[in-house]
Coordinates of C-alpha atoms in Angstrom, one line a residue:
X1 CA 93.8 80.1 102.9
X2 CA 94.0 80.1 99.4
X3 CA 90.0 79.1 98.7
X4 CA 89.1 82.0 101.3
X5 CA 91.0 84.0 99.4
X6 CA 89.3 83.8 96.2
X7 CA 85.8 85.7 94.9
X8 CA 85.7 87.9 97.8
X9 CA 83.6 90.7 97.8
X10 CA 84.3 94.3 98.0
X11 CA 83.2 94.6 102.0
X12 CA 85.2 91.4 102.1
X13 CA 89.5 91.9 104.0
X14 CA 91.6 88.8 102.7
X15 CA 92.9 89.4 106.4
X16 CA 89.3 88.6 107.1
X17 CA 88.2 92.1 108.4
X18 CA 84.5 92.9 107.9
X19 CA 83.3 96.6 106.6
X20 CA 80.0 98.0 108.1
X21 CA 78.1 99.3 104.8
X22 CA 76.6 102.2 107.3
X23 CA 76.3 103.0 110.6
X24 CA 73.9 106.1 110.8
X25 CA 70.9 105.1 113.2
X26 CA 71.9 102.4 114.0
X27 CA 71.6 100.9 117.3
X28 CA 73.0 97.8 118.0
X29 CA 70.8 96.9 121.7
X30 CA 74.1 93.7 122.6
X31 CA 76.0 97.1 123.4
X32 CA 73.4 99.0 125.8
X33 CA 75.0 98.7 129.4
X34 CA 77.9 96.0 127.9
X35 CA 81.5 96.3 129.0
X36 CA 84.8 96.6 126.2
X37 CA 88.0 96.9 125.3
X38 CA 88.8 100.7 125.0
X39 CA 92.7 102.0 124.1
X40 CA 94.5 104.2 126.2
X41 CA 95.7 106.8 122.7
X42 CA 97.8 108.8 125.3
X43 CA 100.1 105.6 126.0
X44 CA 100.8 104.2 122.5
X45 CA 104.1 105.2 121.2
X46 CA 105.2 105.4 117.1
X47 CA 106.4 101.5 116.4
X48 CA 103.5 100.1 118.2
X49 CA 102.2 97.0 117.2
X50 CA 98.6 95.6 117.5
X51 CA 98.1 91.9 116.3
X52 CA 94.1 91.0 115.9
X53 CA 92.0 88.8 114.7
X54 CA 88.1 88.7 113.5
X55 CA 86.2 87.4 116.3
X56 CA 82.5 89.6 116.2
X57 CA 81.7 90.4 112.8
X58 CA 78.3 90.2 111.6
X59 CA 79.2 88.9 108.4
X60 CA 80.0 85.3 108.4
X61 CA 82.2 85.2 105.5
X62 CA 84.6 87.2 107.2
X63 CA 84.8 85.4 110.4
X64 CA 85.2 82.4 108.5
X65 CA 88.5 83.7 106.2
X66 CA 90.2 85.0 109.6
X67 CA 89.6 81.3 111.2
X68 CA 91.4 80.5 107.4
X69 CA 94.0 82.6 107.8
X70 CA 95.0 81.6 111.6
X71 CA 95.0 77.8 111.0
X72 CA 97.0 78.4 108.0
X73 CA 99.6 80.7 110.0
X74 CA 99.6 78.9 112.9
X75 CA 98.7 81.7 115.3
X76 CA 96.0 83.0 117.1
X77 CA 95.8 86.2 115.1
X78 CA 94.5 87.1 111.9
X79 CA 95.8 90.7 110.7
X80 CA 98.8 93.3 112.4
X81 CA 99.0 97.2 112.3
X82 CA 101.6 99.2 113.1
X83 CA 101.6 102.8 114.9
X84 CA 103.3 105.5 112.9
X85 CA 101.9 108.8 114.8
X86 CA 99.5 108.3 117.6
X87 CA 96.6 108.0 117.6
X88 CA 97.1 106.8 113.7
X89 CA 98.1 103.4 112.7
X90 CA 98.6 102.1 109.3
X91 CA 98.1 98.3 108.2
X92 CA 98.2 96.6 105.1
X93 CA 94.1 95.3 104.0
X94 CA 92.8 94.5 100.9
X95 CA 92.3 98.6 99.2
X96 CA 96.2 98.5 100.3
X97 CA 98.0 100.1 103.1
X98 CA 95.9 102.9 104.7
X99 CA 95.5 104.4 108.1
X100 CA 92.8 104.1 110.8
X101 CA 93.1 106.4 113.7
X102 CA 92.7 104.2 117.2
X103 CA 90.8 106.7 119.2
X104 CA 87.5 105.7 117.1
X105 CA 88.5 101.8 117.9
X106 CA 87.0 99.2 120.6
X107 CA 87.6 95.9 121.0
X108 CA 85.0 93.2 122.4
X109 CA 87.0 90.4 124.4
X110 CA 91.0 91.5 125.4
X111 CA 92.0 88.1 124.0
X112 CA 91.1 88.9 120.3
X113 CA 93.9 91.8 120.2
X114 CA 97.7 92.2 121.6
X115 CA 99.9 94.9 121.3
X116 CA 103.7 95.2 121.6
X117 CA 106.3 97.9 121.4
X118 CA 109.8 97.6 120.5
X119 CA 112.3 97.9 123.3
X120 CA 114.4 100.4 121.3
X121 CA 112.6 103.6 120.7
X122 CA 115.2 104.8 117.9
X123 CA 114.5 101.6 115.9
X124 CA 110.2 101.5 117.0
X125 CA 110.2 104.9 115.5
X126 CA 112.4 104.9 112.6
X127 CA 109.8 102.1 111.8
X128 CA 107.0 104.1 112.1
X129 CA 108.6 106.8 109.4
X130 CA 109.1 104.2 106.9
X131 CA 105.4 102.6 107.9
X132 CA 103.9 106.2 106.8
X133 CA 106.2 106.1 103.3
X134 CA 104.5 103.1 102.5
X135 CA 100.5 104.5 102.8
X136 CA 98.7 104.0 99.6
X137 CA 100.9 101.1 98.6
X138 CA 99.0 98.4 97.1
X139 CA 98.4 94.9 98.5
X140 CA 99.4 91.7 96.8
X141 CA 97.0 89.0 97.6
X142 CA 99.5 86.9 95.9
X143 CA 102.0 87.4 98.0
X144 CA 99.7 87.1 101.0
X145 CA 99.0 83.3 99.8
X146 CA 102.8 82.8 99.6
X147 CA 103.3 83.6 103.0
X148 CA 101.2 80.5 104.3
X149 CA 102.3 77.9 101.5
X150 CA 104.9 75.5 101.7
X151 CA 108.0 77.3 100.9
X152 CA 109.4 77.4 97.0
X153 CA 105.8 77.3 96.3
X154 CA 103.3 80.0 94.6
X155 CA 106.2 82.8 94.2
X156 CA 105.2 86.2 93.4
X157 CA 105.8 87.3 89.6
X158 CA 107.9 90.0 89.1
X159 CA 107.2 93.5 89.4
X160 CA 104.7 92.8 92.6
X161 CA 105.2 95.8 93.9
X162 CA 102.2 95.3 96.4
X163 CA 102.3 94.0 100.1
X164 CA 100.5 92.4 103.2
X165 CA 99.5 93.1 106.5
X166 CA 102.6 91.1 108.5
X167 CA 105.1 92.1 105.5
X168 CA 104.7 95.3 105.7
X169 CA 105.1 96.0 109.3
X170 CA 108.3 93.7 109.1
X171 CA 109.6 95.3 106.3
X172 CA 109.1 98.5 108.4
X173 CA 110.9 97.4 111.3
X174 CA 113.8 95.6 109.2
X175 CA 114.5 99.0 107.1
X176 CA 115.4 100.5 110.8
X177 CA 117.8 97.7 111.2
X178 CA 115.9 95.7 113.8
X179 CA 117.8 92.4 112.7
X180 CA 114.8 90.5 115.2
X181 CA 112.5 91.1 112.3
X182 CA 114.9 89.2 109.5
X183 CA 114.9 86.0 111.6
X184 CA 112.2 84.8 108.8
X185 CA 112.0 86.6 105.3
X186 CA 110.2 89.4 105.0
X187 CA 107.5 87.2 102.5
X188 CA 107.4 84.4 104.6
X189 CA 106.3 86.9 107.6
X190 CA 102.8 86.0 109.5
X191 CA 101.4 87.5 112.5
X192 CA 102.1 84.3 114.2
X193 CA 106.4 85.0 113.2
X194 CA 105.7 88.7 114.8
X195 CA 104.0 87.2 117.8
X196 CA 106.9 84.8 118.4
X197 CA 109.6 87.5 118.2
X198 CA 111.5 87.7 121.2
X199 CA 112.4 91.2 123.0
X200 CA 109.4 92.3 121.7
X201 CA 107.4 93.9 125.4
X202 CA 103.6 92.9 125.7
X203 CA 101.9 95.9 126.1
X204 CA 98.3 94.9 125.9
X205 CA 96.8 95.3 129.2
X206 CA 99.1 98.8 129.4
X207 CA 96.9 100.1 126.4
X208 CA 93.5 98.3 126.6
X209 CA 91.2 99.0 129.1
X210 CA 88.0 97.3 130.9
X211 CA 84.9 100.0 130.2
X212 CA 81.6 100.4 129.7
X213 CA 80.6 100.7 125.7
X214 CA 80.7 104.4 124.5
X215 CA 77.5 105.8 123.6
X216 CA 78.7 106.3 119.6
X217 CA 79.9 102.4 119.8
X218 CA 78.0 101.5 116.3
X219 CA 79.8 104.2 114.7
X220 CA 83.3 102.9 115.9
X221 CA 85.9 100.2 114.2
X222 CA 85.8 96.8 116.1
X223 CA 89.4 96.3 116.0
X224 CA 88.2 92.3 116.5
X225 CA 85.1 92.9 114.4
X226 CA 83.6 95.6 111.5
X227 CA 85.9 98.4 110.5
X228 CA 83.3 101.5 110.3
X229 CA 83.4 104.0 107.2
X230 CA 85.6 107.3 107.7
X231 CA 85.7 110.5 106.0
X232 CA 89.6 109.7 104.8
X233 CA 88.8 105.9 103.5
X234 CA 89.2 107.3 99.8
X235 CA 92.8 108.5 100.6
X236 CA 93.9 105.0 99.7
X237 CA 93.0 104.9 96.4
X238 CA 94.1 108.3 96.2
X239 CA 97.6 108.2 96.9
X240 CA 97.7 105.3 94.5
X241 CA 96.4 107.0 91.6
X242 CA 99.0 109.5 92.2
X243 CA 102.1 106.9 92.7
X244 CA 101.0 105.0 89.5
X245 CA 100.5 108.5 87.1
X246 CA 104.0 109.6 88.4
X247 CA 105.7 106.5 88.6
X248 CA 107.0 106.4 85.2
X249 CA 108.7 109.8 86.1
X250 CA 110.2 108.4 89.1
X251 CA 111.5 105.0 87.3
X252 CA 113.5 107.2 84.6
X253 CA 115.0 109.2 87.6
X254 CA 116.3 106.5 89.7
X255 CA 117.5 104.6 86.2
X256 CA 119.1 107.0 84.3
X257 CA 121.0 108.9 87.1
X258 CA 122.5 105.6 89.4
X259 CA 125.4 108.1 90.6
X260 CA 122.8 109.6 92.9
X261 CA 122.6 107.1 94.7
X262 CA 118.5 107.1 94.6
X263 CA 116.0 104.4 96.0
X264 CA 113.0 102.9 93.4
X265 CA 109.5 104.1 95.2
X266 CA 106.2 102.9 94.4
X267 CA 104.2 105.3 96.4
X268 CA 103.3 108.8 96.8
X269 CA 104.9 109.7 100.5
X270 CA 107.7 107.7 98.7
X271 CA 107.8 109.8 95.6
X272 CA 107.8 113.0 97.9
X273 CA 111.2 111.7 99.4
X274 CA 112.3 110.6 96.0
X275 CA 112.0 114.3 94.6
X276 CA 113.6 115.6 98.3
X277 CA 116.5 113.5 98.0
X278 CA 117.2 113.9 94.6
X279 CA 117.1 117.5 95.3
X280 CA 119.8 117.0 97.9
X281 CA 122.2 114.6 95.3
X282 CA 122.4 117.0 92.9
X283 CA 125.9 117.9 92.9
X284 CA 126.8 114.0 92.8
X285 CA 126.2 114.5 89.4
X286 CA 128.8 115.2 86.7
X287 CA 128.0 118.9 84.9
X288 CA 127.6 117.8 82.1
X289 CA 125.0 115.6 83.1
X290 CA 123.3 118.2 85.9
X291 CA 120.7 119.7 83.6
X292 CA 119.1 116.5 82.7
X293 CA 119.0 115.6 86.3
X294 CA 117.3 118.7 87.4
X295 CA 115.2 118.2 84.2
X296 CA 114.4 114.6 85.3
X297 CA 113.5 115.9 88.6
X298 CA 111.1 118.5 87.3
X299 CA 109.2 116.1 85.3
X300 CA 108.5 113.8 88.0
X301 CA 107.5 117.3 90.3
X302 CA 105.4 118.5 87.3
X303 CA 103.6 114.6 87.3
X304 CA 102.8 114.5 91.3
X305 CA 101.7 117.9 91.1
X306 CA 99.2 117.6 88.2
X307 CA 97.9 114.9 90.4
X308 CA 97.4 117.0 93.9
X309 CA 95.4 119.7 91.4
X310 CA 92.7 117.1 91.2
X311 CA 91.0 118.3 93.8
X312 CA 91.1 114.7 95.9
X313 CA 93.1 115.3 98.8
X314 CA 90.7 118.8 99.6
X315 CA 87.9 116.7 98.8
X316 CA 88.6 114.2 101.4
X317 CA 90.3 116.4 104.2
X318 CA 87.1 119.0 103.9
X319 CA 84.8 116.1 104.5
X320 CA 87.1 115.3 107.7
X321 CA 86.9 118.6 108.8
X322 CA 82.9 118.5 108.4
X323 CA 82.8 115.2 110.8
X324 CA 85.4 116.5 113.2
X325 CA 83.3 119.9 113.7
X326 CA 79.8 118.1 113.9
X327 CA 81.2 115.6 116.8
X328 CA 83.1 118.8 118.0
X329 CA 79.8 120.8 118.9
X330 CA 78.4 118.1 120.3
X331 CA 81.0 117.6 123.0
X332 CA 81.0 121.4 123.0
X333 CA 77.2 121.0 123.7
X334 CA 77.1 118.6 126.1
X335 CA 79.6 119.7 128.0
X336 CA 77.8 122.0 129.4
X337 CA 74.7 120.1 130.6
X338 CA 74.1 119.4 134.1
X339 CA 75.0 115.7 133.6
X340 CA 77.5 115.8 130.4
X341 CA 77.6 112.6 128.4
X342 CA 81.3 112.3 128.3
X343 CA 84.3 110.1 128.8
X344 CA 86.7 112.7 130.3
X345 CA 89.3 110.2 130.8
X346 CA 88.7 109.1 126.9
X347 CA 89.3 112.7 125.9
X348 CA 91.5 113.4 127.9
X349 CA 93.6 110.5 126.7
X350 CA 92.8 111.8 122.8
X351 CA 93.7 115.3 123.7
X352 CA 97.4 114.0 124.8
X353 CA 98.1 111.9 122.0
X354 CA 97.4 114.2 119.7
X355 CA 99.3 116.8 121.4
X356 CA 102.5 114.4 120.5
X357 CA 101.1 114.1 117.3
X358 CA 101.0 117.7 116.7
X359 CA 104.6 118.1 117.6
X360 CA 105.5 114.9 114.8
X361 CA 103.9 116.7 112.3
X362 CA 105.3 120.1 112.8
X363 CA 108.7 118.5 113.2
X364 CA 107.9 116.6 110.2
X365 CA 106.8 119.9 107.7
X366 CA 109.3 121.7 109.1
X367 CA 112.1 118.8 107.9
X368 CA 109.9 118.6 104.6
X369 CA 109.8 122.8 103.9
X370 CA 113.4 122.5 102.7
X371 CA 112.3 121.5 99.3
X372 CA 109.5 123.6 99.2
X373 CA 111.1 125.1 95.2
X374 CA 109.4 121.8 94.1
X375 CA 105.2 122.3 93.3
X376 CA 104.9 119.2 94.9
X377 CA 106.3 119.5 97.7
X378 CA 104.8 123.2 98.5
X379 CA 101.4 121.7 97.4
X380 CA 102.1 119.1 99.9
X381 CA 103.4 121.2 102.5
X382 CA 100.2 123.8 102.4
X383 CA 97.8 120.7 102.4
X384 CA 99.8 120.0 105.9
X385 CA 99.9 123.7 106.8
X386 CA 95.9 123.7 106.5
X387 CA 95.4 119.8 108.7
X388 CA 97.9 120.8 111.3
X389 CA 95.8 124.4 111.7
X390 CA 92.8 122.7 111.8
X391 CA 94.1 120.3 114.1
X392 CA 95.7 122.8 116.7
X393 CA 92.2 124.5 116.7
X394 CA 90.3 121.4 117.7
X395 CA 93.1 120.8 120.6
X396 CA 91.9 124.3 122.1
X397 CA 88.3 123.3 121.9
X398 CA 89.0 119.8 123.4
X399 CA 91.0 121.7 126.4
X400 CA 87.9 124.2 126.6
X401 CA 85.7 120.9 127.3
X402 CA 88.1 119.3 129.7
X403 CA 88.5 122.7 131.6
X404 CA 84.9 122.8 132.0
X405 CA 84.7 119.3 133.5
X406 CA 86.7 119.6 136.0
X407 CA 90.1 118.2 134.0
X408 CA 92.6 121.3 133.1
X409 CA 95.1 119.1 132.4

């Protein structure tokens, strides 16, 4: 694992995952007529677990690095993900912890992939909040290593504040208290010590599907293959260009005031929560002391929200909006043709998880609006005011398409 590991190129996962460079025009003629793996968004739930492994990629360096990566681990699988809103997942890949929405996902053989779900949903979903804290996080290729090598061997240095794709979804799971996941230490965790968990309920045949090969196939993520390019893959580097501008801010917070009682964050959903919280501990703090708390607190707002007036976050969500609406008037188009190219089950399925997904996010800003005195967090908040408006208008259009074809719902 370690040689694969080293003088990888940028296209290249550690986790052995292959990036399409484009997939405009393209037609890829093994798919015409083929049969897949298609998820079934409507059924996932937030704690989901997918385990994978690169089995079709074009590029043979990466097939070669997940082959690496399972004989070092021991398992079958290559790289985990975790569900924190459905359809979205997060996971932990070399650009660090971003999410990847599943209803633009396909696998090629059912045997490359398996999913699980936590038999408490209290503890799967209190895993999937503290998944989402953790987007933007870097990842520590470093530790990755250490999690294969013999143990007392190739420790971390200090101040790794990064992760990897089978720590993170443990440490996810073992901040909701499921003691399953602190069998092994969070470091030494592999996607084979996830797959062995017991209690954990196989829900791969529930989810995946048998069906013929959309028609937009080349342009989808091969969750057993090439991860295609999205609108939001700069939101990654993003968030962390945000964390590590404020972080200095958020260090002196947590130091200089321990009486509140305040967790270290690294990353910007974390630093959100960091400013909430602190907001909420404020009379834990002596008087005399009050006004450099609140001071404290104001820098660290001021920081994040110099950041959010880059411009990034618009930049990326417009160009989101711009792909949504293009694939939306097709559909729009098609469906009313006398023999509509469409997957009504598919949408049908995409139409109900985001529904749910609406409901998390309101739930979610409306939880958040508390601390909206704080320019970061109304900055934040509008930014989710705007998706979640956007969002609710594309669920009417999508219900205006199944309508026509026969599916009210």
């Amino acid at each position: 694992m370690d040689q694969a590991m080293n003088a990888l190129p940028a296209h290249v996962d550690p986790m052995g995952r292959g990036r399409r460079e484009s997939t405009m025009g393209d037609k890829n003629p093994r798919y015409e007529g083929s049969m897949v793996f298609l998820p079934d968004v409507s059924l996932l739930r937030p704690g989901d677990i997918i385990l994978t492994s690169t089995m079709e990629s074009q590029d043979e360096r990466s097939l070669e690095i997940s082959r690496r990566v399972r004989e070092a681990a021991g398992s079958r699988f290559s790289h985990v993900l975790i569900c924190t809103s459905p359809p979205t997942f997060a996971e932990a890949g070399s650009e660090g912890v971003s999410s990847l929405s599943l209803a633009n996902c396909f696998v090629h053989a059912i045997e490359n992939v398996r999913a699980f779900r936590h038999p408490d949903e209290t503890v799967a979903r209190r895993a999937a909040s503290h998944a989402q804290m953790g987007v933007g996080r870097e990842y520590s290729l470093r530790q990755a290593r250490q999690s294969v090598l013999p143990a007392g061997t190739g420790k971390a240095t200090a101040g790794d504040d990064g992760t990897f794709c089978s720590a993170y979804v443990a440490q996810a799971f073992v901040m909701a208290g499921a003691e399953e996941f602190a069998a092994v230490s969070i470091e030494r965790t592999t996607p084979a010590t996830i797959e062995k968990i017991e209690g954990l309920v196989d829900i791969t045949s529930v989810i995946f599907q048998r069906a013929l090969a959309p028609r937009n196939v080349e342009a989808m993520t091969a969750l057993d293959g090439d991860y295609a390019p999205t609108p939001s893959s700069p939101q990654t580097e993003t968030f962390q260009r945000y964390a590590k501008a404020a972080l200095p801010r958020a260090e002196r917070l947590v130091n200089m005031f321990p009486e509140a009682g305040l967790e270290r964050q690294t990353t910007y959903f974390g630093m959100l929560l960091l400013i909430l919280n602190a907001d909420a501990s404020t009379l834990k703090i002596a008087e005399g002391r009050r006004l450099d708390f609140l001071r404290a607190i104001t820098e660290l707002d001021d920081a994040l929200a110099t950041q959010q007036a880059d411009g990034a976050i618009e930049g990326f969500f417009a160009d989101i909006v711009a792909s949504d609406n293009r694939q939306m008037e097709r559909d729009l188009r098609e469906s009313f043709s006398a023999t509509p190219d469409i997957d009504v089950r598919a949408l049908r399925s995409q139409y109900d998880a985001r529904e749910r997904s609406l409901v998390e996010r309101q739930r979610a800003l409306v939880s958040m609006s508390v601390g909206r005195k704080w320019r970061s967090i109304d900055a934040h908040c509008s930014m989710q005011e705007d998706s979640i408006a956007f969002a609710s208008r594309m669920q009417k259009a999508l219900q205006e398409i199944l309508t026509r074809l026969g599916d009210p719902g």
